[in-house]
Amino acid sequence: MPEKDGAAWEDHEVALLSDALRPWPAKYADVDARADVLLFPPAEALAHASETSGLVVVGRHTARFTTALALLEHARCQGPGRGEADRPRPMGRSAPVGSNDAGAR
């Protein structure tokens, strides 16, 4: 994507996101939230954002809910269904290097 087109896309997406999030800060004033628009696959962008987050909560829009599952697998912070001892795997790897369960999920 050319840089000019990318900037226009980002401005448009930021405006859409801002409009969608507008009512929530008043309702949940004690929640510190940050809106960000990234040109990455959703699970990868959310996993990256989780490195500096205390909690990640993701809804689903499809029956497969692949983004939510991938995020639970790779998030670096707490999320529903994850214990503190759970260790996420790096994105793109199904198992740690040298593991006998490579590819198993």
PDB file of N, CA and C in Angstrom:
ATOM      1  N   MET A   1       0.855  -1.165   0.000  1.00  0.00           N
ATOM      2  CA  MET A   1       0.000   0.000   0.000  1.00  0.00           C
ATOM      3  C   MET A   1       0.907   1.235   0.000  1.00  0.00           C
ATOM      4  N   PRO A   2       0.709   2.159  -0.924  1.00  0.00           N
ATOM      5  CA  PRO A   2       1.503   3.394  -0.939  1.00  0.00           C
ATOM      6  C   PRO A   2       1.326   4.170   0.364  1.00  0.00           C
ATOM      7  N   GLU A   3       2.358   4.897   0.764  1.00  0.00           N
ATOM      8  CA  GLU A   3       2.338   5.608   2.043  1.00  0.00           C
ATOM      9  C   GLU A   3       1.159   6.573   2.159  1.00  0.00           C
ATOM     10  N   LYS A   4       0.861   7.291   1.084  1.00  0.00           N
ATOM     11  CA  LYS A   4      -0.263   8.242   1.099  1.00  0.00           C
ATOM     12  C   LYS A   4      -1.585   7.516   1.330  1.00  0.00           C
ATOM     13  N   ASP A   5      -1.774   6.386   0.629  1.00  0.00           N
ATOM     14  CA  ASP A   5      -2.992   5.596   0.815  1.00  0.00           C
ATOM     15  C   ASP A   5      -3.055   5.022   2.229  1.00  0.00           C
ATOM     16  N   GLY A   6      -1.906   4.586   2.747  1.00  0.00           N
ATOM     17  CA  GLY A   6      -1.857   4.038   4.101  1.00  0.00           C
ATOM     18  C   GLY A   6      -2.242   5.070   5.142  1.00  0.00           C
ATOM     19  N   ALA A   7      -1.776   6.294   4.960  1.00  0.00           N
ATOM     20  CA  ALA A   7      -2.110   7.366   5.903  1.00  0.00           C
ATOM     21  C   ALA A   7      -3.602   7.692   5.857  1.00  0.00           C
ATOM     22  N   ALA A   8      -4.167   7.721   4.652  1.00  0.00           N
ATOM     23  CA  ALA A   8      -5.606   7.993   4.516  1.00  0.00           C
ATOM     24  C   ALA A   8      -6.420   6.864   5.139  1.00  0.00           C
ATOM     25  N   TRP A   9      -5.992   5.621   4.910  1.00  0.00           N
ATOM     26  CA  TRP A   9      -6.668   4.460   5.498  1.00  0.00           C
ATOM     27  C   TRP A   9      -6.631   4.551   7.019  1.00  0.00           C
ATOM     28  N   GLU A  10      -5.429   4.854   7.554  1.00  0.00           N
ATOM     29  CA  GLU A  10      -5.283   4.922   9.007  1.00  0.00           C
ATOM     30  C   GLU A  10      -6.158   6.025   9.600  1.00  0.00           C
ATOM     31  N   ASP A  11      -6.173   7.193   8.981  1.00  0.00           N
ATOM     32  CA  ASP A  11      -7.024   8.291   9.466  1.00  0.00           C
ATOM     33  C   ASP A  11      -8.496   7.882   9.486  1.00  0.00           C
ATOM     34  N   HIS A  12      -8.936   7.217   8.429  1.00  0.00           N
ATOM     35  CA  HIS A  12     -10.326   6.765   8.338  1.00  0.00           C
ATOM     36  C   HIS A  12     -10.636   5.743   9.433  1.00  0.00           C
ATOM     37  N   GLU A  13      -9.744   4.770   9.622  1.00  0.00           N
ATOM     38  CA  GLU A  13      -9.966   3.735  10.633  1.00  0.00           C
ATOM     39  C   GLU A  13      -9.941   4.313  12.047  1.00  0.00           C
ATOM     40  N   VAL A  14      -9.045   5.255  12.300  1.00  0.00           N
ATOM     41  CA  VAL A  14      -8.997   5.901  13.616  1.00  0.00           C
ATOM     42  C   VAL A  14     -10.307   6.639  13.889  1.00  0.00           C
ATOM     43  N   ALA A  15     -10.853   7.315  12.885  1.00  0.00           N
ATOM     44  CA  ALA A  15     -12.137   8.018  13.050  1.00  0.00           C
ATOM     45  C   ALA A  15     -13.258   7.028  13.345  1.00  0.00           C
ATOM     46  N   LEU A  16     -13.300   5.906  12.620  1.00  0.00           N
ATOM     47  CA  LEU A  16     -14.326   4.886  12.870  1.00  0.00           C
ATOM     48  C   LEU A  16     -14.197   4.308  14.280  1.00  0.00           C
ATOM     49  N   LEU A  17     -12.967   4.004  14.685  1.00  0.00           N
ATOM     50  CA  LEU A  17     -12.736   3.441  16.009  1.00  0.00           C
ATOM     51  C   LEU A  17     -13.119   4.437  17.096  1.00  0.00           C
ATOM     52  N   SER A  18     -12.736   5.684  16.923  1.00  0.00           N
ATOM     53  CA  SER A  18     -13.083   6.719  17.903  1.00  0.00           C
ATOM     54  C   SER A  18     -14.592   6.851  18.063  1.00  0.00           C
ATOM     55  N   ASP A  19     -15.311   6.829  16.955  1.00  0.00           N
ATOM     56  CA  ASP A  19     -16.777   6.900  17.010  1.00  0.00           C
ATOM     57  C   ASP A  19     -17.360   5.699  17.744  1.00  0.00           C
ATOM     58  N   ALA A  20     -16.832   4.514  17.468  1.00  0.00           N
ATOM     59  CA  ALA A  20     -17.350   3.293  18.097  1.00  0.00           C
ATOM     60  C   ALA A  20     -17.070   3.265  19.596  1.00  0.00           C
ATOM     61  N   LEU A  21     -15.941   3.827  20.015  1.00  0.00           N
ATOM     62  CA  LEU A  21     -15.550   3.775  21.429  1.00  0.00           C
ATOM     63  C   LEU A  21     -16.046   4.960  22.252  1.00  0.00           C
ATOM     64  N   ARG A  22     -16.595   5.953  21.604  1.00  0.00           N
ATOM     65  CA  ARG A  22     -16.987   7.203  22.276  1.00  0.00           C
ATOM     66  C   ARG A  22     -17.808   6.998  23.556  1.00  0.00           C
ATOM     67  N   PRO A  23     -18.818   6.121  23.613  1.00  0.00           N
ATOM     68  CA  PRO A  23     -19.631   6.025  24.834  1.00  0.00           C
ATOM     69  C   PRO A  23     -18.962   5.277  25.991  1.00  0.00           C
ATOM     70  N   TRP A  24     -17.924   4.513  25.734  1.00  0.00           N
ATOM     71  CA  TRP A  24     -17.406   3.619  26.763  1.00  0.00           C
ATOM     72  C   TRP A  24     -16.601   4.282  27.878  1.00  0.00           C
ATOM     73  N   PRO A  25     -15.778   5.296  27.646  1.00  0.00           N
ATOM     74  CA  PRO A  25     -15.032   5.885  28.769  1.00  0.00           C
ATOM     75  C   PRO A  25     -15.927   6.435  29.876  1.00  0.00           C
ATOM     76  N   ALA A  26     -17.074   6.999  29.525  1.00  0.00           N
ATOM     77  CA  ALA A  26     -17.988   7.510  30.551  1.00  0.00           C
ATOM     78  C   ALA A  26     -18.583   6.366  31.369  1.00  0.00           C
ATOM     79  N   LYS A  27     -18.870   5.260  30.707  1.00  0.00           N
ATOM     80  CA  LYS A  27     -19.482   4.122  31.391  1.00  0.00           C
ATOM     81  C   LYS A  27     -18.473   3.373  32.262  1.00  0.00           C
ATOM     82  N   TYR A  28     -17.217   3.297  31.811  1.00  0.00           N
ATOM     83  CA  TYR A  28     -16.168   2.566  32.532  1.00  0.00           C
ATOM     84  C   TYR A  28     -14.991   3.498  32.789  1.00  0.00           C
ATOM     85  N   ALA A  29     -15.224   4.542  33.571  1.00  0.00           N
ATOM     86  CA  ALA A  29     -14.212   5.572  33.813  1.00  0.00           C
ATOM     87  C   ALA A  29     -12.967   5.027  34.514  1.00  0.00           C
ATOM     88  N   ASP A  30     -13.099   3.944  35.277  1.00  0.00           N
ATOM     89  CA  ASP A  30     -11.956   3.396  36.004  1.00  0.00           C
ATOM     90  C   ASP A  30     -11.093   2.461  35.150  1.00  0.00           C
ATOM     91  N   VAL A  31     -11.467   2.245  33.898  1.00  0.00           N
ATOM     92  CA  VAL A  31     -10.699   1.375  33.002  1.00  0.00           C
ATOM     93  C   VAL A  31      -9.807   2.235  32.119  1.00  0.00           C
ATOM     94  N   ASP A  32      -8.510   1.962  32.175  1.00  0.00           N
ATOM     95  CA  ASP A  32      -7.550   2.668  31.326  1.00  0.00           C
ATOM     96  C   ASP A  32      -7.468   1.920  30.003  1.00  0.00           C
ATOM     97  N   ALA A  33      -8.035   2.493  28.974  1.00  0.00           N
ATOM     98  CA  ALA A  33      -8.075   1.835  27.664  1.00  0.00           C
ATOM     99  C   ALA A  33      -7.349   2.690  26.640  1.00  0.00           C
ATOM    100  N   ARG A  34      -6.781   2.019  25.644  1.00  0.00           N
ATOM    101  CA  ARG A  34      -6.081   2.719  24.565  1.00  0.00           C
ATOM    102  C   ARG A  34      -6.595   2.205  23.235  1.00  0.00           C
ATOM    103  N   ALA A  35      -6.975   3.117  22.380  1.00  0.00           N
ATOM    104  CA  ALA A  35      -7.422   2.751  21.035  1.00  0.00           C
ATOM    105  C   ALA A  35      -6.238   2.899  20.089  1.00  0.00           C
ATOM    106  N   ASP A  36      -6.021   1.896  19.252  1.00  0.00           N
ATOM    107  CA  ASP A  36      -4.904   1.919  18.316  1.00  0.00           C
ATOM    108  C   ASP A  36      -5.317   1.201  17.041  1.00  0.00           C
ATOM    109  N   VAL A  37      -4.830   1.659  15.923  1.00  0.00           N
ATOM    110  CA  VAL A  37      -5.118   1.037  14.633  1.00  0.00           C
ATOM    111  C   VAL A  37      -3.796   0.561  14.051  1.00  0.00           C
ATOM    112  N   LEU A  38      -3.699  -0.737  13.769  1.00  0.00           N
ATOM    113  CA  LEU A  38      -2.473  -1.326  13.231  1.00  0.00           C
ATOM    114  C   LEU A  38      -2.778  -2.103  11.968  1.00  0.00           C
ATOM    115  N   LEU A  39      -1.827  -2.133  11.065  1.00  0.00           N
ATOM    116  CA  LEU A  39      -1.977  -2.886   9.827  1.00  0.00           C
ATOM    117  C   LEU A  39      -1.315  -4.251  10.010  1.00  0.00           C
ATOM    118  N   PHE A  40      -1.900  -5.069  10.900  1.00  0.00           N
ATOM    119  CA  PHE A  40      -1.439  -6.417  11.198  1.00  0.00           C
ATOM    120  C   PHE A  40      -2.658  -7.317  11.301  1.00  0.00           C
ATOM    121  N   PRO A  41      -2.466  -8.630  11.194  1.00  0.00           N
ATOM    122  CA  PRO A  41      -3.591  -9.532  11.471  1.00  0.00           C
ATOM    123  C   PRO A  41      -4.074  -9.286  12.904  1.00  0.00           C
ATOM    124  N   PRO A  42      -5.368  -9.390  13.155  1.00  0.00           N
ATOM    125  CA  PRO A  42      -5.918  -9.052  14.475  1.00  0.00           C
ATOM    126  C   PRO A  42      -5.243  -9.765  15.645  1.00  0.00           C
ATOM    127  N   ALA A  43      -5.050 -11.078  15.557  1.00  0.00           N
ATOM    128  CA  ALA A  43      -4.460 -11.803  16.684  1.00  0.00           C
ATOM    129  C   ALA A  43      -3.041 -11.331  16.959  1.00  0.00           C
ATOM    130  N   GLU A  44      -2.273 -11.075  15.913  1.00  0.00           N
ATOM    131  CA  GLU A  44      -0.895 -10.613  16.085  1.00  0.00           C
ATOM    132  C   GLU A  44      -0.860  -9.227  16.728  1.00  0.00           C
ATOM    133  N   ALA A  45      -1.708  -8.321  16.271  1.00  0.00           N
ATOM    134  CA  ALA A  45      -1.755  -6.969  16.828  1.00  0.00           C
ATOM    135  C   ALA A  45      -2.180  -7.003  18.298  1.00  0.00           C
ATOM    136  N   LEU A  46      -3.171  -7.819  18.625  1.00  0.00           N
ATOM    137  CA  LEU A  46      -3.646  -7.905  20.009  1.00  0.00           C
ATOM    138  C   LEU A  46      -2.627  -8.585  20.917  1.00  0.00           C
ATOM    139  N   ALA A  47      -1.945  -9.617  20.418  1.00  0.00           N
ATOM    140  CA  ALA A  47      -0.903 -10.272  21.213  1.00  0.00           C
ATOM    141  C   ALA A  47       0.216  -9.282  21.521  1.00  0.00           C
ATOM    142  N   HIS A  48       0.590  -8.479  20.538  1.00  0.00           N
ATOM    143  CA  HIS A  48       1.616  -7.457  20.756  1.00  0.00           C
ATOM    144  C   HIS A  48       1.143  -6.442  21.805  1.00  0.00           C
ATOM    145  N   ALA A  49      -0.084  -5.994  21.692  1.00  0.00           N
ATOM    146  CA  ALA A  49      -0.626  -5.027  22.648  1.00  0.00           C
ATOM    147  C   ALA A  49      -0.714  -5.619  24.051  1.00  0.00           C
ATOM    148  N   SER A  50      -0.885  -6.925  24.148  1.00  0.00           N
ATOM    149  CA  SER A  50      -1.022  -7.567  25.457  1.00  0.00           C
ATOM    150  C   SER A  50       0.267  -7.514  26.267  1.00  0.00           C
ATOM    151  N   GLU A  51       1.400  -7.244  25.614  1.00  0.00           N
ATOM    152  CA  GLU A  51       2.675  -7.174  26.326  1.00  0.00           C
ATOM    153  C   GLU A  51       2.686  -6.053  27.356  1.00  0.00           C
ATOM    154  N   THR A  52       1.888  -5.029  27.169  1.00  0.00           N
ATOM    155  CA  THR A  52       1.837  -3.908  28.113  1.00  0.00           C
ATOM    156  C   THR A  52       0.451  -3.750  28.733  1.00  0.00           C
ATOM    157  N   SER A  53      -0.345  -4.815  28.702  1.00  0.00           N
ATOM    158  CA  SER A  53      -1.711  -4.773  29.229  1.00  0.00           C
ATOM    159  C   SER A  53      -1.837  -5.646  30.462  1.00  0.00           C
ATOM    160  N   GLY A  54      -2.784  -5.325  31.296  1.00  0.00           N
ATOM    161  CA  GLY A  54      -3.056  -6.139  32.466  1.00  0.00           C
ATOM    162  C   GLY A  54      -4.096  -7.210  32.209  1.00  0.00           C
ATOM    163  N   LEU A  55      -4.950  -6.990  31.216  1.00  0.00           N
ATOM    164  CA  LEU A  55      -6.031  -7.918  30.906  1.00  0.00           C
ATOM    165  C   LEU A  55      -6.449  -7.710  29.461  1.00  0.00           C
ATOM    166  N   VAL A  56      -6.737  -8.809  28.786  1.00  0.00           N
ATOM    167  CA  VAL A  56      -7.258  -8.737  27.424  1.00  0.00           C
ATOM    168  C   VAL A  56      -8.583  -9.473  27.380  1.00  0.00           C
ATOM    169  N   VAL A  57      -9.601  -8.815  26.855  1.00  0.00           N
ATOM    170  CA  VAL A  57     -10.913  -9.428  26.679  1.00  0.00           C
ATOM    171  C   VAL A  57     -11.286  -9.249  25.218  1.00  0.00           C
ATOM    172  N   VAL A  58     -11.630 -10.348  24.549  1.00  0.00           N
ATOM    173  CA  VAL A  58     -11.942 -10.309  23.118  1.00  0.00           C
ATOM    174  C   VAL A  58     -13.282 -10.973  22.884  1.00  0.00           C
ATOM    175  N   GLY A  59     -14.127 -10.308  22.137  1.00  0.00           N
ATOM    176  CA  GLY A  59     -15.395 -10.907  21.724  1.00  0.00           C
ATOM    177  C   GLY A  59     -15.185 -11.704  20.454  1.00  0.00           C
ATOM    178  N   ARG A  60     -16.257 -12.241  19.924  1.00  0.00           N
ATOM    179  CA  ARG A  60     -16.128 -12.987  18.671  1.00  0.00           C
ATOM    180  C   ARG A  60     -17.259 -12.592  17.740  1.00  0.00           C
ATOM    181  N   HIS A  61     -16.968 -12.665  16.452  1.00  0.00           N
ATOM    182  CA  HIS A  61     -17.969 -12.322  15.444  1.00  0.00           C
ATOM    183  C   HIS A  61     -18.252 -13.483  14.512  1.00  0.00           C
ATOM    184  N   THR A  62     -17.513 -14.568  14.657  1.00  0.00           N
ATOM    185  CA  THR A  62     -17.721 -15.729  13.793  1.00  0.00           C
ATOM    186  C   THR A  62     -17.834 -16.973  14.650  1.00  0.00           C
ATOM    187  N   ALA A  63     -18.359 -18.014  14.074  1.00  0.00           N
ATOM    188  CA  ALA A  63     -18.479 -19.277  14.801  1.00  0.00           C
ATOM    189  C   ALA A  63     -17.108 -19.863  15.118  1.00  0.00           C
ATOM    190  N   ARG A  64     -16.110 -19.546  14.284  1.00  0.00           N
ATOM    191  CA  ARG A  64     -14.780 -20.124  14.486  1.00  0.00           C
ATOM    192  C   ARG A  64     -13.976 -19.368  15.538  1.00  0.00           C
ATOM    193  N   PHE A  65     -14.251 -18.097  15.735  1.00  0.00           N
ATOM    194  CA  PHE A  65     -13.565 -17.197  16.671  1.00  0.00           C
ATOM    195  C   PHE A  65     -12.058 -17.441  16.751  1.00  0.00           C
ATOM    196  N   THR A  66     -11.403 -17.511  15.572  1.00  0.00           N
ATOM    197  CA  THR A  66      -9.973 -17.789  15.504  1.00  0.00           C
ATOM    198  C   THR A  66      -9.127 -16.695  16.141  1.00  0.00           C
ATOM    199  N   THR A  67      -9.535 -15.441  16.059  1.00  0.00           N
ATOM    200  CA  THR A  67      -8.753 -14.370  16.675  1.00  0.00           C
ATOM    201  C   THR A  67      -8.716 -14.544  18.183  1.00  0.00           C
ATOM    202  N   ALA A  68      -9.857 -14.822  18.791  1.00  0.00           N
ATOM    203  CA  ALA A  68      -9.900 -15.002  20.241  1.00  0.00           C
ATOM    204  C   ALA A  68      -9.050 -16.191  20.672  1.00  0.00           C
ATOM    205  N   LEU A  69      -9.126 -17.297  19.956  1.00  0.00           N
ATOM    206  CA  LEU A  69      -8.318 -18.469  20.308  1.00  0.00           C
ATOM    207  C   LEU A  69      -6.832 -18.187  20.154  1.00  0.00           C
ATOM    208  N   ALA A  70      -6.451 -17.546  19.060  1.00  0.00           N
ATOM    209  CA  ALA A  70      -5.038 -17.224  18.847  1.00  0.00           C
ATOM    210  C   ALA A  70      -4.542 -16.267  19.924  1.00  0.00           C
ATOM    211  N   LEU A  71      -5.356 -15.311  20.308  1.00  0.00           N
ATOM    212  CA  LEU A  71      -4.948 -14.372  21.341  1.00  0.00           C
ATOM    213  C   LEU A  71      -4.786 -15.071  22.683  1.00  0.00           C
ATOM    214  N   LEU A  72      -5.704 -15.950  23.031  1.00  0.00           N
ATOM    215  CA  LEU A  72      -5.559 -16.701  24.280  1.00  0.00           C
ATOM    216  C   LEU A  72      -4.282 -17.529  24.272  1.00  0.00           C
ATOM    217  N   GLU A  73      -3.897 -18.018  23.108  1.00  0.00           N
ATOM    218  CA  GLU A  73      -2.680 -18.817  22.966  1.00  0.00           C
ATOM    219  C   GLU A  73      -1.422 -17.963  23.132  1.00  0.00           C
ATOM    220  N   HIS A  74      -1.444 -16.725  22.635  1.00  0.00           N
ATOM    221  CA  HIS A  74      -0.215 -15.941  22.533  1.00  0.00           C
ATOM    222  C   HIS A  74      -0.171 -14.672  23.377  1.00  0.00           C
ATOM    223  N   ALA A  75      -1.242 -14.334  24.073  1.00  0.00           N
ATOM    224  CA  ALA A  75      -1.259 -13.104  24.865  1.00  0.00           C
ATOM    225  C   ALA A  75      -0.216 -13.158  25.972  1.00  0.00           C
ATOM    226  N   ARG A  76       0.325 -12.015  26.305  1.00  0.00           N
ATOM    227  CA  ARG A  76       1.354 -11.905  27.342  1.00  0.00           C
ATOM    228  C   ARG A  76       0.787 -11.421  28.670  1.00  0.00           C
ATOM    229  N   CYS A  77      -0.529 -11.388  28.803  1.00  0.00           N
ATOM    230  CA  CYS A  77      -1.149 -10.953  30.045  1.00  0.00           C
ATOM    231  C   CYS A  77      -2.346 -11.854  30.337  1.00  0.00           C
ATOM    232  N   GLN A  78      -3.022 -11.568  31.428  1.00  0.00           N
ATOM    233  CA  GLN A  78      -4.191 -12.348  31.812  1.00  0.00           C
ATOM    234  C   GLN A  78      -5.332 -12.174  30.819  1.00  0.00           C
ATOM    235  N   GLY A  79      -6.142 -13.189  30.719  1.00  0.00           N
ATOM    236  CA  GLY A  79      -7.345 -13.136  29.913  1.00  0.00           C
ATOM    237  C   GLY A  79      -8.287 -14.199  30.429  1.00  0.00           C
ATOM    238  N   PRO A  80      -9.569 -14.093  30.155  1.00  0.00           N
ATOM    239  CA  PRO A  80     -10.506 -15.119  30.605  1.00  0.00           C
ATOM    240  C   PRO A  80     -10.070 -16.495  30.121  1.00  0.00           C
ATOM    241  N   GLY A  81     -10.058 -17.452  31.019  1.00  0.00           N
ATOM    242  CA  GLY A  81      -9.688 -18.813  30.635  1.00  0.00           C
ATOM    243  C   GLY A  81      -8.198 -19.088  30.712  1.00  0.00           C
ATOM    244  N   ARG A  82      -7.405 -18.119  31.159  1.00  0.00           N
ATOM    245  CA  ARG A  82      -5.957 -18.303  31.258  1.00  0.00           C
ATOM    246  C   ARG A  82      -5.538 -18.115  32.691  1.00  0.00           C
ATOM    247  N   GLY A  83      -4.707 -19.011  33.168  1.00  0.00           N
ATOM    248  CA  GLY A  83      -4.134 -18.857  34.488  1.00  0.00           C
ATOM    249  C   GLY A  83      -2.813 -18.122  34.411  1.00  0.00           C
ATOM    250  N   GLU A  84      -2.341 -17.629  35.555  1.00  0.00           N
ATOM    251  CA  GLU A  84      -1.092 -16.886  35.566  1.00  0.00           C
ATOM    252  C   GLU A  84       0.088 -17.752  35.154  1.00  0.00           C
ATOM    253  N   ALA A  85       0.019 -19.057  35.398  1.00  0.00           N
ATOM    254  CA  ALA A  85       1.130 -19.945  35.063  1.00  0.00           C
ATOM    255  C   ALA A  85       1.182 -20.296  33.581  1.00  0.00           C
ATOM    256  N   ASP A  86       0.113 -20.034  32.847  1.00  0.00           N
ATOM    257  CA  ASP A  86       0.117 -20.339  31.410  1.00  0.00           C
ATOM    258  C   ASP A  86       1.182 -19.505  30.724  1.00  0.00           C
ATOM    259  N   ARG A  87       1.999 -20.169  29.896  1.00  0.00           N
ATOM    260  CA  ARG A  87       3.035 -19.443  29.166  1.00  0.00           C
ATOM    261  C   ARG A  87       2.677 -19.409  27.698  1.00  0.00           C
ATOM    262  N   PRO A  88       2.543 -18.223  27.132  1.00  0.00           N
ATOM    263  CA  PRO A  88       2.199 -18.128  25.712  1.00  0.00           C
ATOM    264  C   PRO A  88       3.358 -18.554  24.835  1.00  0.00           C
ATOM    265  N   ARG A  89       3.032 -19.022  23.648  1.00  0.00           N
ATOM    266  CA  ARG A  89       4.039 -19.377  22.655  1.00  0.00           C
ATOM    267  C   ARG A  89       4.188 -18.214  21.692  1.00  0.00           C
ATOM    268  N   PRO A  90       5.392 -18.046  21.119  1.00  0.00           N
ATOM    269  CA  PRO A  90       5.562 -16.974  20.130  1.00  0.00           C
ATOM    270  C   PRO A  90       4.619 -17.168  18.953  1.00  0.00           C
ATOM    271  N   MET A  91       4.152 -16.062  18.374  1.00  0.00           N
ATOM    272  CA  MET A  91       3.289 -16.141  17.194  1.00  0.00           C
ATOM    273  C   MET A  91       4.011 -16.896  16.092  1.00  0.00           C
ATOM    274  N   GLY A  92       3.282 -17.746  15.372  1.00  0.00           N
ATOM    275  CA  GLY A  92       3.855 -18.471  14.244  1.00  0.00           C
ATOM    276  C   GLY A  92       4.463 -19.801  14.615  1.00  0.00           C
ATOM    277  N   ARG A  93       4.511 -20.150  15.881  1.00  0.00           N
ATOM    278  CA  ARG A  93       5.067 -21.425  16.315  1.00  0.00           C
ATOM    279  C   ARG A  93       3.988 -22.225  17.004  1.00  0.00           C
ATOM    280  N   SER A  94       3.860 -23.473  16.646  1.00  0.00           N
ATOM    281  CA  SER A  94       2.842 -24.294  17.292  1.00  0.00           C
ATOM    282  C   SER A  94       3.362 -24.921  18.576  1.00  0.00           C
ATOM    283  N   ALA A  95       4.684 -24.990  18.736  1.00  0.00           N
ATOM    284  CA  ALA A  95       5.266 -25.568  19.940  1.00  0.00           C
ATOM    285  C   ALA A  95       6.674 -25.017  20.097  1.00  0.00           C
ATOM    286  N   PRO A  96       7.215 -25.025  21.322  1.00  0.00           N
ATOM    287  CA  PRO A  96       8.582 -24.562  21.512  1.00  0.00           C
ATOM    288  C   PRO A  96       9.558 -25.388  20.682  1.00  0.00           C
ATOM    289  N   VAL A  97      10.641 -24.761  20.267  1.00  0.00           N
ATOM    290  CA  VAL A  97      11.661 -25.468  19.493  1.00  0.00           C
ATOM    291  C   VAL A  97      12.162 -26.653  20.299  1.00  0.00           C
ATOM    292  N   GLY A  98      12.273 -27.802  19.659  1.00  0.00           N
ATOM    293  CA  GLY A  98      12.733 -29.011  20.323  1.00  0.00           C
ATOM    294  C   GLY A  98      11.634 -29.798  20.995  1.00  0.00           C
ATOM    295  N   SER A  99      10.436 -29.302  20.975  1.00  0.00           N
ATOM    296  CA  SER A  99       9.316 -29.990  21.604  1.00  0.00           C
ATOM    297  C   SER A  99       8.867 -31.167  20.756  1.00  0.00           C
ATOM    298  N   ASN A 100       8.424 -32.213  21.401  1.00  0.00           N
ATOM    299  CA  ASN A 100       7.928 -33.390  20.685  1.00  0.00           C
ATOM    300  C   ASN A 100       6.507 -33.222  20.198  1.00  0.00           C
ATOM    301  N   ASP A 101       5.811 -32.181  20.658  1.00  0.00           N
ATOM    302  CA  ASP A 101       4.414 -32.006  20.253  1.00  0.00           C
ATOM    303  C   ASP A 101       4.254 -30.933  19.181  1.00  0.00           C
ATOM    304  N   ALA A 102       5.281 -30.738  18.359  1.00  0.00           N
ATOM    305  CA  ALA A 102       5.208 -29.727  17.295  1.00  0.00           C
ATOM    306  C   ALA A 102       3.992 -29.979  16.418  1.00  0.00           C
ATOM    307  N   GLY A 103       3.218 -28.961  16.231  1.00  0.00           N
ATOM    308  CA  GLY A 103       2.022 -29.070  15.396  1.00  0.00           C
ATOM    309  C   GLY A 103       0.788 -29.505  16.160  1.00  0.00           C
ATOM    310  N   ALA A 104       0.963 -30.030  17.347  1.00  0.00           N
ATOM    311  CA  ALA A 104      -0.201 -30.472  18.135  1.00  0.00           C
ATOM    312  C   ALA A 104      -0.798 -29.278  18.844  1.00  0.00           C
ATOM    313  N   ARG A 105      -2.082 -29.284  18.966  1.00  0.00           N
ATOM    314  CA  ARG A 105      -2.778 -28.206  19.686  1.00  0.00           C
ATOM    315  C   ARG A 105      -3.770 -28.816  20.615  1.00  0.00           C
TER     316      ARG A 105
END
